Coordinates of C-alpha atoms and ligand atoms in Angstrom, one line a residue:
M80 CA 57.8 128.1 33.0
T81 CA 56.7 131.6 31.9
L82 CA 56.5 135.1 33.1
R83 CA 52.6 134.4 33.2
R84 CA 53.0 131.1 35.1
I85 CA 55.0 132.7 37.8
W86 CA 52.1 135.5 38.3
S87 CA 49.8 132.9 38.4
K88 CA 51.1 131.2 41.1
W89 CA 50.0 133.8 43.3
P90 CA 46.7 133.1 44.7
N91 CA 43.9 135.5 43.0
S92 CA 42.8 137.6 45.9
I93 CA 46.5 138.3 46.3
S94 CA 47.3 138.9 42.9
L95 CA 44.4 141.4 42.7
V96 CA 45.6 143.4 45.8
L97 CA 49.2 143.6 43.9
V98 CA 47.8 144.5 40.8
V99 CA 46.0 147.2 42.6
L100 CA 48.9 147.8 44.6
F101 CA 51.2 148.2 41.4
F102 CA 49.1 150.5 39.6
A103 CA 48.6 152.8 42.1
M104 CA 52.5 153.1 42.3
D105 CA 52.3 153.6 38.5
I106 CA 54.8 150.6 37.6
Q107 CA 54.1 149.6 34.2
A108 CA 55.4 146.0 34.2
R109 CA 55.3 143.4 36.7
P110 CA 58.8 142.5 38.2
A111 CA 59.9 138.8 38.4
N112 CA 60.3 139.0 42.1
M113 CA 57.3 140.3 43.8
S114 CA 58.4 139.9 47.3
A115 CA 61.8 141.4 46.4
N116 CA 59.9 144.7 45.2
R117 CA 57.0 144.6 47.1
D118 CA 59.2 145.8 50.4
K119 CA 61.4 148.8 48.5
K120 CA 60.4 151.6 46.4
P121 CA 59.6 151.1 42.6
N122 CA 62.7 151.5 40.7
S123 CA 62.4 154.6 38.6
K124 CA 59.9 154.5 35.8
E125 CA 62.9 154.2 33.2
D126 CA 64.3 151.2 34.3
N127 CA 60.6 149.6 34.5
E128 CA 59.7 150.6 30.9
I129 CA 62.3 148.5 29.1
L130 CA 60.2 145.6 30.6
P131 CA 56.9 144.6 28.3
P132 CA 54.0 145.6 30.5
D133 CA 51.5 142.8 31.8
H134 CA 48.7 145.7 30.9
L135 CA 48.2 147.1 28.0
N136 CA 45.5 150.2 27.6
G137 CA 42.6 149.2 25.3
V138 CA 43.3 145.5 25.2
K139 CA 40.8 143.3 26.6
L140 CA 43.1 140.4 28.4
E141 CA 46.0 141.4 30.4
M142 CA 49.1 139.3 29.6
D143 CA 49.0 136.9 32.5
G144 CA 45.1 136.6 31.2
H145 CA 43.4 138.5 33.4
L146 CA 40.2 140.7 31.9
N147 CA 41.3 144.2 31.7
K148 CA 38.6 145.8 34.1
D149 CA 39.5 149.2 33.1
F150 CA 38.7 148.4 29.6
H151 CA 35.4 150.6 29.0
Q152 CA 37.3 153.4 30.8
E153 CA 40.3 153.2 28.7
V154 CA 38.8 153.2 25.2
F155 CA 36.2 156.1 26.1
L156 CA 38.7 158.6 27.6
G157 CA 41.7 157.8 25.6
K158 CA 45.1 159.6 26.4
D159 CA 43.0 161.7 29.0
M160 CA 42.4 158.9 31.4
E161 CA 44.3 160.8 34.2
E162 CA 42.6 164.0 34.4
F163 CA 39.4 161.9 35.7
D164 CA 40.6 161.0 39.0
E165 CA 38.4 160.6 42.2
D166 CA 39.6 163.7 44.0
S167 CA 39.2 166.0 40.8
E168 CA 36.4 168.4 41.5
P169 CA 33.3 167.0 40.5
R170 CA 32.3 170.6 38.4
K171 CA 35.5 170.1 36.4
N172 CA 34.8 166.3 35.5
R173 CA 31.1 167.3 34.9
K174 CA 32.4 169.9 32.7
K175 CA 35.0 167.7 30.8
L176 CA 32.5 164.8 30.2
I177 CA 30.1 167.3 28.8
E178 CA 33.0 168.4 25.9
I179 CA 33.4 164.8 25.2
F180 CA 29.8 164.2 24.8
S181 CA 29.9 166.8 22.2
K182 CA 32.8 165.6 20.5
V183 CA 31.1 161.7 20.2
D184 CA 28.2 163.7 19.0
T185 CA 29.5 164.3 15.5
N186 CA 26.2 164.6 14.1
V187 CA 24.9 167.6 16.9
D188 CA 21.5 166.0 17.3
R189 CA 22.3 165.7 21.3
S190 CA 22.4 162.1 21.4
I191 CA 25.1 159.4 20.6
S192 CA 24.5 156.5 18.7
A193 CA 26.1 153.4 18.7
K194 CA 27.9 154.4 15.4
E195 CA 29.3 157.7 16.6
M196 CA 30.5 155.7 20.0
Q197 CA 32.0 153.0 17.8
R198 CA 34.2 155.6 16.1
W199 CA 34.9 157.6 19.0
I200 CA 36.0 154.2 20.6
M201 CA 38.4 153.8 17.9
E202 CA 39.7 156.9 18.2
K203 CA 40.8 156.9 21.6
T204 CA 42.2 153.5 20.8
E205 CA 44.5 154.9 18.8
E206 CA 45.2 157.5 21.1
H207 CA 46.7 154.9 23.4
F208 CA 48.5 153.2 20.5
Q209 CA 50.5 157.0 19.7
Q210 CA 51.0 157.1 23.6
A211 CA 52.7 153.8 23.4
V212 CA 54.8 154.8 20.5
K213 CA 55.9 158.0 22.2
E214 CA 57.0 156.3 25.2
N215 CA 58.4 153.7 23.2
K216 CA 61.1 156.3 21.8
I217 CA 62.2 156.9 25.4
S218 CA 62.0 153.4 26.4
F219 CA 64.2 152.8 23.4
H220 CA 66.0 155.4 24.1
A221 CA 67.1 154.0 27.4
I222 CA 68.4 150.6 25.9
D223 CA 70.4 152.1 23.2
P224 CA 72.6 154.5 24.9
D225 CA 75.3 154.6 21.6
G226 CA 72.0 155.6 19.4
D227 CA 72.8 153.9 16.8
G228 CA 68.7 152.7 16.3
H229 CA 70.2 148.9 17.1
V230 CA 70.2 146.9 20.6
T231 CA 71.1 143.3 20.7
W232 CA 69.7 141.0 22.7
D233 CA 72.9 140.6 25.2
E234 CA 72.4 144.3 24.9
Y235 CA 69.0 144.3 26.3
R236 CA 69.7 141.5 28.4
V237 CA 71.9 143.8 30.2
K238 CA 69.9 146.6 31.0
F239 CA 67.1 143.7 32.2
L240 CA 70.0 142.5 35.1
A241 CA 70.7 146.2 35.6
S242 CA 67.3 147.2 36.1
K243 CA 67.1 143.8 38.8
G244 CA 69.9 145.1 40.7
F245 CA 72.8 143.4 39.2
D246 CA 76.0 145.3 38.1
E247 CA 75.9 146.6 35.2
K248 CA 79.3 146.6 34.2
E249 CA 80.3 143.1 35.6
V250 CA 77.1 141.6 33.6
A251 CA 78.4 142.8 30.5
E252 CA 81.7 141.8 30.9
K253 CA 80.5 137.8 31.9
I254 CA 78.7 138.1 28.6
K255 CA 81.3 139.1 26.4
R256 CA 83.4 136.2 28.0
N257 CA 80.6 133.9 27.9
E258 CA 80.8 133.2 31.6
D259 CA 77.8 132.0 33.9
L260 CA 75.5 134.5 34.8
K261 CA 74.3 133.2 37.9
V262 CA 71.0 134.3 38.3
D263 CA 68.2 132.7 40.6
E264 CA 65.9 130.4 38.6
E265 CA 63.0 132.9 39.0
T266 CA 64.7 135.7 36.9
Q267 CA 66.4 132.8 34.5
E268 CA 62.7 132.4 33.6
V269 CA 62.2 135.1 33.1
L270 CA 64.8 135.8 30.7
E271 CA 64.0 133.1 29.0
S272 CA 60.4 134.4 28.4
L273 CA 61.6 137.7 27.2
K274 CA 64.1 135.9 25.1
D275 CA 61.2 134.5 23.5
R276 CA 59.8 137.6 22.8
W277 CA 62.7 139.6 21.5
F278 CA 63.2 136.9 18.8
Q279 CA 59.3 136.7 18.0
A280 CA 59.7 140.8 17.7
D281 CA 62.7 140.7 15.2
N282 CA 60.6 141.3 11.9
P283 CA 62.2 139.3 8.5
P284 CA 64.6 139.3 7.4
A285 CA 66.1 138.4 11.1
D286 CA 68.6 140.2 12.1
Q287 CA 69.2 139.7 15.6
L288 CA 68.9 143.6 16.2
L289 CA 65.9 145.2 16.9
N290 CA 65.0 148.4 15.9
E291 CA 62.5 151.0 17.6
D292 CA 59.7 149.8 15.9
E293 CA 60.6 146.2 16.6
F294 CA 61.0 147.1 19.9
L295 CA 57.6 148.8 20.2
S296 CA 56.1 145.4 19.3
F297 CA 58.3 143.6 21.7
L298 CA 56.9 146.4 24.3
H299 CA 53.3 146.7 22.8
P300 CA 52.4 143.3 20.7
E301 CA 49.0 144.9 20.3
H302 CA 49.4 146.8 17.4
S303 CA 51.3 144.3 15.4
R304 CA 49.5 141.3 13.7
G305 CA 52.4 138.8 14.1
M306 CA 52.9 139.6 18.3
L307 CA 49.3 139.6 18.6
K308 CA 49.6 136.4 17.6
Y309 CA 52.3 135.6 19.5
M310 CA 50.4 137.0 22.7
V311 CA 47.5 135.0 22.1
K312 CA 50.0 131.8 21.8
E313 CA 51.1 132.8 25.3
I314 CA 47.8 133.3 27.0
V315 CA 46.5 130.3 25.4
R316 CA 49.5 127.9 26.6
D317 CA 49.3 129.2 29.9
L318 CA 45.7 128.6 30.5
D319 CA 45.4 125.5 28.4
Q320 CA 45.6 122.4 30.5
D321 CA 44.9 119.7 28.0
G322 CA 47.4 121.2 25.2
N323 CA 45.1 121.0 22.4
K324 CA 45.2 125.1 21.9
K325 CA 42.1 125.6 22.6
L326 CA 40.0 126.9 25.7
T327 CA 37.2 125.5 27.5
L328 CA 35.2 127.0 29.7
S329 CA 36.5 125.5 32.7
E330 CA 40.1 126.1 31.6
F331 CA 39.1 129.7 31.3
I332 CA 38.0 130.0 34.8
S333 CA 40.4 128.1 36.6
L334 CA 43.3 130.2 36.8
P335 CA 44.8 131.2 40.2
M336 CA 41.5 130.5 42.4
G337 CA 41.7 131.9 45.8
T338 CA 43.1 130.3 49.0
A339 CA 40.1 132.5 49.6
E340 CA 41.3 133.0 54.1
N341 CA 38.2 135.2 54.7
Q342 CA 34.8 136.4 52.9
E343 CA 35.8 139.1 51.1
A344 CA 38.4 137.5 49.4
Q345 CA 35.9 134.5 48.7
D346 CA 33.3 137.1 47.0
I347 CA 36.2 138.8 45.0
D348 CA 36.9 135.1 43.6
D349 CA 33.4 134.7 42.9
D350 CA 32.9 137.5 41.2
W351 CA 36.2 136.8 39.4
V352 CA 34.5 134.0 38.0
R353 CA 31.3 135.1 37.2
E354 CA 32.8 137.6 35.0
R355 CA 35.1 135.8 33.2
K356 CA 32.2 133.3 32.8
K357 CA 30.4 135.9 31.1
E358 CA 32.8 137.5 29.0
F359 CA 33.5 133.9 27.8
E360 CA 30.3 132.6 26.6
E361 CA 28.8 136.2 25.4
V362 CA 32.0 137.7 24.1
I363 CA 35.1 135.9 23.4
D364 CA 33.6 132.4 21.9
A365 CA 32.0 134.4 19.2
N366 CA 30.3 131.3 17.1
H367 CA 28.9 129.9 20.8
D368 CA 30.0 126.6 20.4
G369 CA 31.7 126.3 24.0
I370 CA 35.2 126.6 22.6
V371 CA 37.1 129.3 22.4
T372 CA 40.1 128.8 19.6
M373 CA 43.2 130.9 18.9
E374 CA 41.3 132.3 16.2
E375 CA 38.3 133.9 18.5
L376 CA 41.0 134.9 21.0
E377 CA 42.8 137.0 18.4
E378 CA 39.9 138.8 16.9
Y379 CA 38.8 139.5 21.0
M380 CA 42.2 141.0 21.5
D381 CA 42.8 142.8 18.6
P382 CA 42.4 146.8 19.4
M383 CA 41.9 147.5 16.0
N384 CA 38.8 145.2 15.4
E385 CA 36.0 147.4 14.4
Y386 CA 33.7 144.6 15.3
N387 CA 34.9 144.9 18.6
A388 CA 34.6 148.4 18.9
L389 CA 30.8 148.4 17.9
N390 CA 29.7 145.4 20.2
E391 CA 31.6 147.5 23.0
A392 CA 29.7 150.8 22.0
K393 CA 26.5 149.3 22.3
Q394 CA 27.5 147.8 25.2
M395 CA 28.4 150.7 27.1
I396 CA 25.0 152.2 25.6
A397 CA 23.0 149.7 27.3
V398 CA 24.6 150.4 30.5
A399 CA 23.4 153.7 30.8
D400 CA 20.2 153.7 28.5
E401 CA 17.8 154.7 30.8
N402 CA 15.0 155.6 28.5
Q403 CA 15.7 152.6 26.2
N404 CA 16.2 154.3 22.9
H405 CA 19.4 152.6 22.4
T406 CA 20.9 156.0 22.3
L407 CA 23.1 158.1 25.0
E408 CA 21.8 161.5 26.2
L409 CA 23.5 163.6 28.2
E410 CA 21.7 163.2 30.8
E411 CA 22.3 159.7 30.8
I412 CA 26.0 159.8 30.3
L413 CA 25.9 162.7 33.3
R414 CA 24.1 159.7 35.6
Y415 CA 26.5 157.4 35.0
S416 CA 29.6 159.2 34.9
E417 CA 31.2 156.6 37.4
Y418 CA 31.0 154.0 35.0
F419 CA 32.2 156.1 31.9
T420 CA 34.8 157.8 33.6
G421 CA 36.0 156.3 37.2
S422 CA 34.5 159.2 39.1
K423 CA 31.0 160.4 40.8
L424 CA 29.4 163.3 40.1
M425 CA 27.7 164.5 43.0
D426 CA 25.7 167.1 41.3
Y427 CA 24.7 165.8 38.1
A428 CA 21.1 166.4 38.8
R429 CA 21.6 169.7 39.0
N430 CA 20.3 171.6 36.1
V431 CA 22.0 169.8 32.8
H432 CA 21.2 172.4 30.5
E433 CA 22.6 175.2 32.1
E434 CA 26.0 175.0 30.0
F435 CA 24.1 174.2 26.3
Ligands
LIG666 C1 63.2 137.6 45.9 O1 63.4 138.6 47.1 C2 63.4 138.2 48.3 C3 63.8 139.7 49.3 O2 64.8 140.5 48.8 C4 64.4 137.1 48.6 O3 64.6 136.9 49.8 C5 63.9 136.1 47.8 O4 65.0 135.1 47.9 C6 64.0 136.6 46.4 N1 63.3 135.0 45.5 C7 63.8 134.7 44.5 C8 63.3 133.7 43.7 O5 64.8 135.5 44.3
LIG667 C1 16.4 159.1 23.0 O1 15.8 160.2 23.5 C2 15.7 161.3 23.5 C3 15.5 162.2 24.9 O2 14.4 161.9 24.4 C4 15.5 162.3 22.0 O3 16.5 163.5 22.0 C5 16.0 161.1 21.0 O4 16.0 161.5 20.1 C6 16.0 159.6 21.3 N1 16.7 158.9 20.4 C7 16.2 158.1 19.6 C8 17.1 157.2 18.5 O5 15.1 157.4 19.1
LIG668 CA1 24.2 162.2 17.6
LIG669 CA1 42.1 123.1 26.5
LIG670 CA1 34.4 129.3 19.5
LIG671 CA1 18.7 157.0 25.7

């Protein structure tokens, strides 16, 4: 069993709530034993950052196969995502959004074309990647305290178990003496999945050690072609029921269906299925033959795919293009502020032109 299978055992409605909860607590990775972590305070950030995150900014699917609901905001806001939280002052948000608008509008004709939006999305995606590179430096340092630039699987394994509450020295001693670690089954499964990923991230010629770059692709598979393939393989394996390494619509939408106990949870489930169906049919299955192959999924998940960025740009424009002329004007983007930034602008209607 893999990390994802463990996660997907959770009924969807519960896992949705948990996802929201964990992100609210700013945890980067999902812990192996969720019930244990739910009750106590989250570990320090550093502990969690040595685990590959389930959610990758600017990537369309999460590692557990869920759609990334914040994708379009992530690729529109880049590293400035946190600045638009719900409590921040509408006036300030509006000013920031106007600033963004003028940056996207490179030819300064006061409207945003699909091409301009596409370029912007690529730029913001690159920002997320640079952010990952920066954070990886810190994470790598945490697992490579002697700073020789190389980490073995055993060293990482010790750090991982320490972050799970095991005694670091004791585990290190046991590993040295080749003794049984006596970890519970669930942790063992997570370890095996991590080990698989660890050795995938070891670039040829494989030396069983990860350097900082390789560790980056261990944590962030999205920017390495080989690891992207690996991530897609893992996701397909977890969703593929008949084992033909391809996904049908029914396989794609049969991930944890709710044990819906109330109407609200049932509605979440219905939305969940509707959105996945739409995404499968309209976007992921690029040749529309009803089957999603590994290649199609790989194209879909590749954050540096310019064709996807153009599609995303067109989709964003379509959402807010009230006068239907295929470009976004400032009024339109301000009116749809919640869609673009996640926060409403109460006073959007107030004289838009005063800022110019
Ligand atoms: C998860 O943690 C809870 C609370 O600490 C514990 O009771 C339970 O046995 C753990 N489950 C596993 C599979 O380790
Ligand atoms: C879209 O409409 C706005 C406002 O009327 C206009 O300024 C802009 O040039 C139009 N864009 C296109 C492509 O027609
Ligand atoms: Ca323009
Ligand atoms: Ca299949
Ligand atoms: Ca297809
Ligand atoms: Ca328009």
